[in-house]
CSV table of C-alpha atoms in Angstrom, one decimal:
chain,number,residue,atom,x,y,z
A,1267,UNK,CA,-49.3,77.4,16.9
A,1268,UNK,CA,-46.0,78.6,15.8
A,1269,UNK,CA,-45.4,82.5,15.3
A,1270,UNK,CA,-41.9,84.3,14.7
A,1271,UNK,CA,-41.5,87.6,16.5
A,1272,UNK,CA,-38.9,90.4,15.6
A,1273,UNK,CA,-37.2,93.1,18.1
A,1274,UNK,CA,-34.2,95.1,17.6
A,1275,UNK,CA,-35.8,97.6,14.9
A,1276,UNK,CA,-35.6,101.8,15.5
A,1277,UNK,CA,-34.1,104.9,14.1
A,1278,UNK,CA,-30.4,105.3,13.5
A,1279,UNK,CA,-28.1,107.7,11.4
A,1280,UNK,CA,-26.7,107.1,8.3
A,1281,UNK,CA,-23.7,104.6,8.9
A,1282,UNK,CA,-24.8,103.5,12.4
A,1283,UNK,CA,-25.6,100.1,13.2
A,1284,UNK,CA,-28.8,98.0,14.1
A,1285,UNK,CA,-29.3,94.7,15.3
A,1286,UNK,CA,-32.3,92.5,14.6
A,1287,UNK,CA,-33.6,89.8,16.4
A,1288,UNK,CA,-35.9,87.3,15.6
A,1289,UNK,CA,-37.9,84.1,17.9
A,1290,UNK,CA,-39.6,80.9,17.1
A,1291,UNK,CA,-41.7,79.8,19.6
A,1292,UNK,CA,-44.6,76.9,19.4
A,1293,UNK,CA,-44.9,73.4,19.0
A,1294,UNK,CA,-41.0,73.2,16.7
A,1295,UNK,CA,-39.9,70.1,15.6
A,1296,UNK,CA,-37.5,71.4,12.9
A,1297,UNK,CA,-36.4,74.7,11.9
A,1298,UNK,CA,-34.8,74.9,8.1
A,1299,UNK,CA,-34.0,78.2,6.3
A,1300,UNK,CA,-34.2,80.9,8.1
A,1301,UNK,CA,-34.1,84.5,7.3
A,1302,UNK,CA,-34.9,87.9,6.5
A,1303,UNK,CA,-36.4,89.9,4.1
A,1304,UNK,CA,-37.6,94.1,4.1
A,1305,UNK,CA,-40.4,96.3,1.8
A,1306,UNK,CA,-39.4,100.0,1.5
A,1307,UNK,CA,-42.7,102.3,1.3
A,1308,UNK,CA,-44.2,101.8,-2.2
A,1309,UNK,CA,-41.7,99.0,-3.2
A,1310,UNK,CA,-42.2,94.7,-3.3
A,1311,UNK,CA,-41.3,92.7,0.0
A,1312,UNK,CA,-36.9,92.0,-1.0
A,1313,UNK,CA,-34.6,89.4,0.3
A,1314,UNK,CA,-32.3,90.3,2.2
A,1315,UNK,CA,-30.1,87.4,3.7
A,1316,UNK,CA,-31.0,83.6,4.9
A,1317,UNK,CA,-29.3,80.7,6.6
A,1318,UNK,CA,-29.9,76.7,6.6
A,1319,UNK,CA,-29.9,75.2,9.9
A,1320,UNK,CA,-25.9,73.9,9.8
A,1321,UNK,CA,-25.6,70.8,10.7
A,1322,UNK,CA,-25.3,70.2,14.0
A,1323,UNK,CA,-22.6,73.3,14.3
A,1324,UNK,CA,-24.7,75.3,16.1
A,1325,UNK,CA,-23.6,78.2,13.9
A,1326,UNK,CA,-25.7,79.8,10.9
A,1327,UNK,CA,-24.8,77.2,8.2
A,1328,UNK,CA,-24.6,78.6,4.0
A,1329,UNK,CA,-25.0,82.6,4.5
A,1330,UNK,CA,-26.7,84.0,1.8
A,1331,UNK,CA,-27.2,87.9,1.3
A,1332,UNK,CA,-28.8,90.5,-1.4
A,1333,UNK,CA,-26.2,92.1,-3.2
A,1334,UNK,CA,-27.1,95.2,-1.4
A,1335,UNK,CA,-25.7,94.4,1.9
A,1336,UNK,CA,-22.9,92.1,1.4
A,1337,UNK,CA,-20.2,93.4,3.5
A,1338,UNK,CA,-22.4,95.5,5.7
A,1339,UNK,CA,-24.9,92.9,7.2
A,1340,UNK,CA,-23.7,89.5,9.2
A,1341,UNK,CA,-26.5,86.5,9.9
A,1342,UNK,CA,-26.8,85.0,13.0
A,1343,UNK,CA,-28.2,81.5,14.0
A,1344,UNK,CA,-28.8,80.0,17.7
A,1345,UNK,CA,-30.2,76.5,16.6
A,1346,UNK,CA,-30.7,75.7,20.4
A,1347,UNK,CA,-32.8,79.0,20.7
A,1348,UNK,CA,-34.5,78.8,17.6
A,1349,UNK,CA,-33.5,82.5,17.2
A,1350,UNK,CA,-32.1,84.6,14.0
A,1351,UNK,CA,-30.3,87.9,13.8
A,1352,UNK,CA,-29.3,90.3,11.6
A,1353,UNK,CA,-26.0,92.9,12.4
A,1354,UNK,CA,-26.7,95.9,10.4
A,1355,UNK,CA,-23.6,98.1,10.0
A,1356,UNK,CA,-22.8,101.5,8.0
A,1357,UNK,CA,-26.7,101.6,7.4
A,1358,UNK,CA,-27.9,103.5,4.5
A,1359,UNK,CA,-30.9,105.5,4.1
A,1360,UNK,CA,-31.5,103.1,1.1
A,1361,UNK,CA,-31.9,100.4,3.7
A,1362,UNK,CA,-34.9,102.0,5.5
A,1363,UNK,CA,-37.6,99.4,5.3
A,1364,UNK,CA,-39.9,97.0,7.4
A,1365,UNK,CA,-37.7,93.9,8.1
A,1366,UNK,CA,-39.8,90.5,8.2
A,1367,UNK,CA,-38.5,87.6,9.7
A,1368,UNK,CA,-39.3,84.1,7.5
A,1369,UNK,CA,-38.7,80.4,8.1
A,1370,UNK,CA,-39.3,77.1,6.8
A,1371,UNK,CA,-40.9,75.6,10.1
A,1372,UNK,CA,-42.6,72.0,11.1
A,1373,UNK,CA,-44.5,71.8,13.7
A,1374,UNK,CA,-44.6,68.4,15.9
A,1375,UNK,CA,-46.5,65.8,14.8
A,1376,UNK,CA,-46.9,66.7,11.4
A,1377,UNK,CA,-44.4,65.9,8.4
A,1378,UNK,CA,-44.9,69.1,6.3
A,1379,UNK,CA,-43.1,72.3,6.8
A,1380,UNK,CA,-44.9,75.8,6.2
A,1381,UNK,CA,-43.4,79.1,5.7
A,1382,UNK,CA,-44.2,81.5,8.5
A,1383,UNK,CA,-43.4,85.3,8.5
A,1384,UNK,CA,-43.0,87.7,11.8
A,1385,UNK,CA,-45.2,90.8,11.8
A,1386,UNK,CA,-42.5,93.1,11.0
A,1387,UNK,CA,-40.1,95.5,12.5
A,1388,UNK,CA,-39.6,99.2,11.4
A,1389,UNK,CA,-35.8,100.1,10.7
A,1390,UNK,CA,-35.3,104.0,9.8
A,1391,UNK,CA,-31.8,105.2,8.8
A,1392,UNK,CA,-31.5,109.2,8.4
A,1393,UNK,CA,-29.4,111.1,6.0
């Protein structure tokens, strides 16, 4: 069983900042992409920024981010952790959503990878 779990979520003013957290945990053999993605009440599940494993760096390897937050919101990537984050600064209320957590995970012993999603945190930025 592998499962991805997200903390970090809450309510914040408008230009605050929020950091998201996101585990792996299970039977990992290999971690690809991983990354995050938010649905706004009444509006389709969105990207919103990813990262490849990197190599061996350690670091989050090929950033990408929606055009929405570039320049506001940093990836991170612990590949020894198996944990992602997301640094949201100068939030809008535009950005108020349910942030999912997503990767491209296989588990040991098999040779496929599947694409598992977290349940979800609840970020809130006020006007």
């Amino acid at each position: 069983q592998v499962q991805l779990v997200e903390s970090g979520g809450g309510l914040v003013q408008a230009g605050g900042s929020l950091r998201l957290s996101c585990s792996a945990s299970g039977s990992i053999a290999e971690i690809t992409i991983m990354g995050w993605y938010r649905q706004a009440p009444g509006k389709q599940r969105e990207f919103v920024a990813s990262t490849n494993s990197g190599g061996n760096t350690g670091y989050a390897g090929n950033p990408q981010y929606a055009d929405s937050v570039k320049g506001r919101f940093i990836i991170f990537r612990d590949n020894v952790k198996n944990i992602v984050e997301l640094q949201m600064n100068t939030l809008k209320p535009e950005d108020t959503a349910v942030y999912y957590c997503n990767a491209d995970i296989r588990r040991i012993g098999t040779r496929d990878f599947n694409n598992i999603w977290g349940q979800g945190t609840q970020v809130t930025v006020s006007s």
